[in-house]
Short mmCIF file of C-alpha atoms in Angstrom, two decimals:
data_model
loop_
_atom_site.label_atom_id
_atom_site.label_comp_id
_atom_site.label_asym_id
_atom_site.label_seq_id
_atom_site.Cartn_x
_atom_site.Cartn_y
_atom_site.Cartn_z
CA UNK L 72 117.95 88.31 91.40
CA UNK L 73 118.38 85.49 94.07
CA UNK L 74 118.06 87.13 97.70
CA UNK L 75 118.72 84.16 99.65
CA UNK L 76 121.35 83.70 102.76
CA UNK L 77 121.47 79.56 102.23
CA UNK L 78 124.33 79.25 99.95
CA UNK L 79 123.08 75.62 98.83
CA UNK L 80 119.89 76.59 98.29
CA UNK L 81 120.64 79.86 96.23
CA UNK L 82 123.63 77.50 94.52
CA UNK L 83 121.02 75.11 93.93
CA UNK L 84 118.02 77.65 92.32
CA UNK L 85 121.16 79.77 90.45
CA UNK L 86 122.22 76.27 88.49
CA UNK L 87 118.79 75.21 87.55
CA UNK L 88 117.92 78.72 86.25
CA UNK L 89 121.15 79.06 84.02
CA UNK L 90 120.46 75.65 82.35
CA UNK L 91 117.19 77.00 81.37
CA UNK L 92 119.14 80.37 79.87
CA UNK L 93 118.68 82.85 82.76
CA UNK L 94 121.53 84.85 84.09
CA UNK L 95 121.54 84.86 87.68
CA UNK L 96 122.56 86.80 90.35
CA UNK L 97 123.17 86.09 94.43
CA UNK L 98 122.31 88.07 97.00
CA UNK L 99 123.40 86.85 100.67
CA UNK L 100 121.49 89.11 102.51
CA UNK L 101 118.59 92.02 102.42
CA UNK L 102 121.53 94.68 102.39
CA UNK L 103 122.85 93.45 99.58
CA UNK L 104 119.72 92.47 97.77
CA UNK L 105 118.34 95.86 97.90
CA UNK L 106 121.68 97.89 96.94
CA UNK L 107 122.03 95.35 93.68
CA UNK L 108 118.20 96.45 92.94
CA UNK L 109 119.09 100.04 92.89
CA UNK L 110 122.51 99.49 90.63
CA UNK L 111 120.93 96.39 88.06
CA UNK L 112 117.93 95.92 85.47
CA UNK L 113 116.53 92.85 86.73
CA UNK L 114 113.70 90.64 84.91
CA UNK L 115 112.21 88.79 88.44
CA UNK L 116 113.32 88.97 91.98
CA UNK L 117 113.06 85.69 94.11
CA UNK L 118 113.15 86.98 97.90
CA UNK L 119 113.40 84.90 100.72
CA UNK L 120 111.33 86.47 103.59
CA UNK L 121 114.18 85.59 106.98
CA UNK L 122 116.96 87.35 105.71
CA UNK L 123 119.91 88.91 107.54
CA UNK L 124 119.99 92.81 107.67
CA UNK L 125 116.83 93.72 105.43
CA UNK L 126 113.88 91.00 105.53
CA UNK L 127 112.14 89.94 102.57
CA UNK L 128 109.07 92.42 103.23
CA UNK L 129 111.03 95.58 103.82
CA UNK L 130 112.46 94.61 100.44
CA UNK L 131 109.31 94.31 98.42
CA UNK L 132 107.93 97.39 99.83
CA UNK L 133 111.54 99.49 98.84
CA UNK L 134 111.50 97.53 95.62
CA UNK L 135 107.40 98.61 94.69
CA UNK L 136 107.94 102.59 95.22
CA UNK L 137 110.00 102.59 92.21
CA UNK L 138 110.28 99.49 90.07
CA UNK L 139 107.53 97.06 88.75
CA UNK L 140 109.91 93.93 88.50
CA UNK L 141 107.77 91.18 89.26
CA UNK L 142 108.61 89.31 92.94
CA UNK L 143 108.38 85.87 93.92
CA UNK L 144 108.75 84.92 97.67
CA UNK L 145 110.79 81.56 98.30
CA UNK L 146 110.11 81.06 101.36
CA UNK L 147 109.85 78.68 104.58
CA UNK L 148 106.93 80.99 106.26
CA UNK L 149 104.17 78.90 105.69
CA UNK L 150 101.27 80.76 107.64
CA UNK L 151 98.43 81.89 106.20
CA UNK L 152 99.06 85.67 107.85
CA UNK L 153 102.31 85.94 106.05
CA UNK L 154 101.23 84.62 102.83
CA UNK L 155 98.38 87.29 102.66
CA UNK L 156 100.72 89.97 103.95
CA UNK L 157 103.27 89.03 100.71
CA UNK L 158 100.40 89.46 98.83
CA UNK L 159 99.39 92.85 100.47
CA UNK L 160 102.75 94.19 99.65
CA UNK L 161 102.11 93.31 95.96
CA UNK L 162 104.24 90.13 95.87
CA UNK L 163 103.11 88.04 92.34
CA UNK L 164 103.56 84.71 94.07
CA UNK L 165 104.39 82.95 97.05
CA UNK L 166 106.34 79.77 97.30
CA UNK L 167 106.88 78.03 100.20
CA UNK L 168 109.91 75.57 101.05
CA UNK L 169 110.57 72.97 100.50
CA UNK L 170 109.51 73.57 96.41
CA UNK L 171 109.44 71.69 93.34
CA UNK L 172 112.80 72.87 90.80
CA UNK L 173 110.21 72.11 88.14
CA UNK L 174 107.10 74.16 89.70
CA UNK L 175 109.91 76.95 90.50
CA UNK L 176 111.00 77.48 86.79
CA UNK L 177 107.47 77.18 85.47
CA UNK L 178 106.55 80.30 87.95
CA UNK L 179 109.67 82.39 87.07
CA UNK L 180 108.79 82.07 83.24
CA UNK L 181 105.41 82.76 83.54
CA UNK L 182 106.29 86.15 85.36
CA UNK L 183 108.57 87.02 83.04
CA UNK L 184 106.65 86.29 80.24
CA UNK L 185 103.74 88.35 82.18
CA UNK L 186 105.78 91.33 82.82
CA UNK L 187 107.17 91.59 79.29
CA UNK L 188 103.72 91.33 77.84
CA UNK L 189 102.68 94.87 80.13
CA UNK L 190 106.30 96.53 78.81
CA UNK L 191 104.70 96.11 75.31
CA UNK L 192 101.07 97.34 75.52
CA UNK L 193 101.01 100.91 73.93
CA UNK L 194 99.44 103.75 74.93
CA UNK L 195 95.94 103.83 76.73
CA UNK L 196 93.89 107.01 77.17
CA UNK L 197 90.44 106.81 78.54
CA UNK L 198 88.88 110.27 78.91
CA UNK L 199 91.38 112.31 80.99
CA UNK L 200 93.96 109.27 82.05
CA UNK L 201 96.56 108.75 79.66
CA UNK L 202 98.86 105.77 80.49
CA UNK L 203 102.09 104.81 78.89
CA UNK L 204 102.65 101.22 80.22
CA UNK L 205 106.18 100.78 78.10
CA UNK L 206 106.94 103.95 80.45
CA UNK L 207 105.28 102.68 83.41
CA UNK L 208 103.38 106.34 83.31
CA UNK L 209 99.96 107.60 84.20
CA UNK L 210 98.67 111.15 83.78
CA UNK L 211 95.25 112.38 84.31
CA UNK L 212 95.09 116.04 82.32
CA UNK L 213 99.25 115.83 81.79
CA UNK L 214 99.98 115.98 85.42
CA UNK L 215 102.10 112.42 86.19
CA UNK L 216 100.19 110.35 89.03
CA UNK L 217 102.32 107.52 91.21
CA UNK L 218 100.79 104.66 91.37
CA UNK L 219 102.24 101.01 93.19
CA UNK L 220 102.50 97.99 91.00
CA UNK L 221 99.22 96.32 91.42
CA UNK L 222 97.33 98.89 91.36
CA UNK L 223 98.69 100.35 87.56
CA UNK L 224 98.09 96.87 86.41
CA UNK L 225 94.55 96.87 87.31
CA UNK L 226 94.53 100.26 85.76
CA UNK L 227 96.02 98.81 82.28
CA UNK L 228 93.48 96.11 82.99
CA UNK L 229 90.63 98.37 83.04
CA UNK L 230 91.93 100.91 80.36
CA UNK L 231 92.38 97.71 78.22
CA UNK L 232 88.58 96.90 77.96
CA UNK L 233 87.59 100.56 77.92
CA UNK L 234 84.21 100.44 78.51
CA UNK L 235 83.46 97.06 79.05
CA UNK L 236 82.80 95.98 82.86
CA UNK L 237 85.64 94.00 83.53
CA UNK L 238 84.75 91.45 86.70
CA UNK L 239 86.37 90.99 89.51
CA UNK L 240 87.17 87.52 89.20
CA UNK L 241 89.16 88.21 86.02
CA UNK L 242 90.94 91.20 87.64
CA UNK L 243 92.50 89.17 90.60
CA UNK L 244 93.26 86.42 88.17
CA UNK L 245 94.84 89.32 85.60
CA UNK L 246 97.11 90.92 88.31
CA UNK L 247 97.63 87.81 91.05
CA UNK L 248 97.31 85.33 89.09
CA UNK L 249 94.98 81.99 89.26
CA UNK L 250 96.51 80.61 92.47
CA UNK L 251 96.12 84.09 94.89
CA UNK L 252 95.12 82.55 98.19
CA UNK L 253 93.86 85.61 99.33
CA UNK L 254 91.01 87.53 99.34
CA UNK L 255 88.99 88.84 96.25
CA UNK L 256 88.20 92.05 98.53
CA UNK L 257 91.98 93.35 97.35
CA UNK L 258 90.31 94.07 94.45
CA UNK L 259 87.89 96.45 95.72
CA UNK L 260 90.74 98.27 98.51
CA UNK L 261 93.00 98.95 95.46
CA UNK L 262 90.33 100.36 93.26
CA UNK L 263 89.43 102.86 95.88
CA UNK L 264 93.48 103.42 96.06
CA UNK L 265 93.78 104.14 92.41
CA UNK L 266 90.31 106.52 92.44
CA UNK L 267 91.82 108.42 95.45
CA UNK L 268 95.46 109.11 93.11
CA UNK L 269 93.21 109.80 90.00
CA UNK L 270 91.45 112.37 92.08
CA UNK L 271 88.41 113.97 90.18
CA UNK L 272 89.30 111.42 87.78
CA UNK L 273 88.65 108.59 89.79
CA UNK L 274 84.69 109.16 88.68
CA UNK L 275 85.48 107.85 85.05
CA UNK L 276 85.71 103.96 87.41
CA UNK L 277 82.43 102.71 87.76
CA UNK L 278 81.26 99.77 89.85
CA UNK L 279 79.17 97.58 88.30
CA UNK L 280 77.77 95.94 91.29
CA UNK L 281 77.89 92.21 91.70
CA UNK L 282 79.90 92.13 88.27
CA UNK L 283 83.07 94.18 88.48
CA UNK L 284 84.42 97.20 87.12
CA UNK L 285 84.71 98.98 84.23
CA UNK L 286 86.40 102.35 82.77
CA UNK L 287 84.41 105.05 80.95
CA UNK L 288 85.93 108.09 79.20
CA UNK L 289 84.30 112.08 80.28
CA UNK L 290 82.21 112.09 76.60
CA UNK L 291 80.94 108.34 76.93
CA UNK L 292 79.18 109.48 80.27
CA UNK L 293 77.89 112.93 79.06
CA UNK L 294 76.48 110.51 76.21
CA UNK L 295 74.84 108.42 78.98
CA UNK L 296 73.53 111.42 80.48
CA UNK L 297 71.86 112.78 77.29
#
């Protein structure tokens, strides 16, 4: 999906991408970016952030309470507050006009590539979470638990390397990739997120302090106990 209201410029990005073998599709404005999202299956969104009728933001944050299609903001907002608020509203990368055709096309495969390496990961159960990542599904004792984008792929990222502490560094670069221009503290806010939706659950995440993270099922701690 295309959301941009430059005709050239979405003409432009549309041509390149269907040389390479994508199948396109144009958006004008917010409105119309966010209705297509609802009726189509997309792969990758690229969202311009000064659209008419629906801005770039509002769309991400629509987009995140239901899908996990990766987003890319294409963009002429070049400051660093509204780079780190794309990022806050779980944007996977932030490009900033004008951009490289090349740099563009090397982005939008790696995200696909990214998100259709998650779709495949089978089931993960650590103690009482059970996640079904082909499903994009997390239950903690069979009840279903919602969580945003970013923070069920630093779940998977955890339940992945069940109990192994996982660090930080390697958790932003997992989930925003190696050029995240923001802070590695959005680690630490979404891990208290994800505890707070896990609920009594949310124990089984340790901190491993000045390291990382790391996942441990309900027997593996009684173990430690004993």
């Amino acid at each position: 999906l295309i959301a941009e209201d430059e005709e050239p410029i979405a003409n432009l990005i549309r041509m390149n991408l269907t040389r390479a073998g994508y199948l396109c599709t144009w958006a004008p404005d917010g409105k119309s970016a966010a209705d297509l999202m609802e009726q189509e299956k997309f792969d990758l969104a690229l969202l311009d952030i000064m659209l008419p009728g629906m801005d770039g933001f509002a769309i991400c944050r629509e987009m995140h309470r239901t899908s996990m299609v990766p987003i890319l903001f294409l963009t002429a907002r070049s400051s660093e507050r509204d780079i780190l608020l794309g990022y806050d509203l779980g944007c996977d990368d932030y490009i900033i006009k004008p951009f490289s055709l090349v740099t563009l096309y090397a982005k939008c495969k790696a995200l696909i590539r990214r998100s259709k390496d998650l779709s495949r990961t089978g089931e993960l159960v650590c103690g009482r979470i059970h996640m079904k990542p082909s499903e994009y599904r997390v239950l903690v004792d069979s009840q279903e638990i919602e969580l945003a984008p970013k923070e069920f792929a630093l779940l998977r990222m955890l339940l992945e390397n069940k109990n192994k502490t996982v660090a930080r560094e390697r958790l932003l670069i997992g989930v925003w990739g190696y050029d995240y221009e923001g802070s590695d503290r959005c680690v630490d806010n979404h891990i208290r997120k994800i505890r707070k939706h896990l609920g009594s659950a949310g124990k089984q995440i340790k901190t491993v302090i000045g390291n990382g993270y790391q996942i441990r099922g309900d027997d593996d701690e009684k173990e430690q106990k004993e």
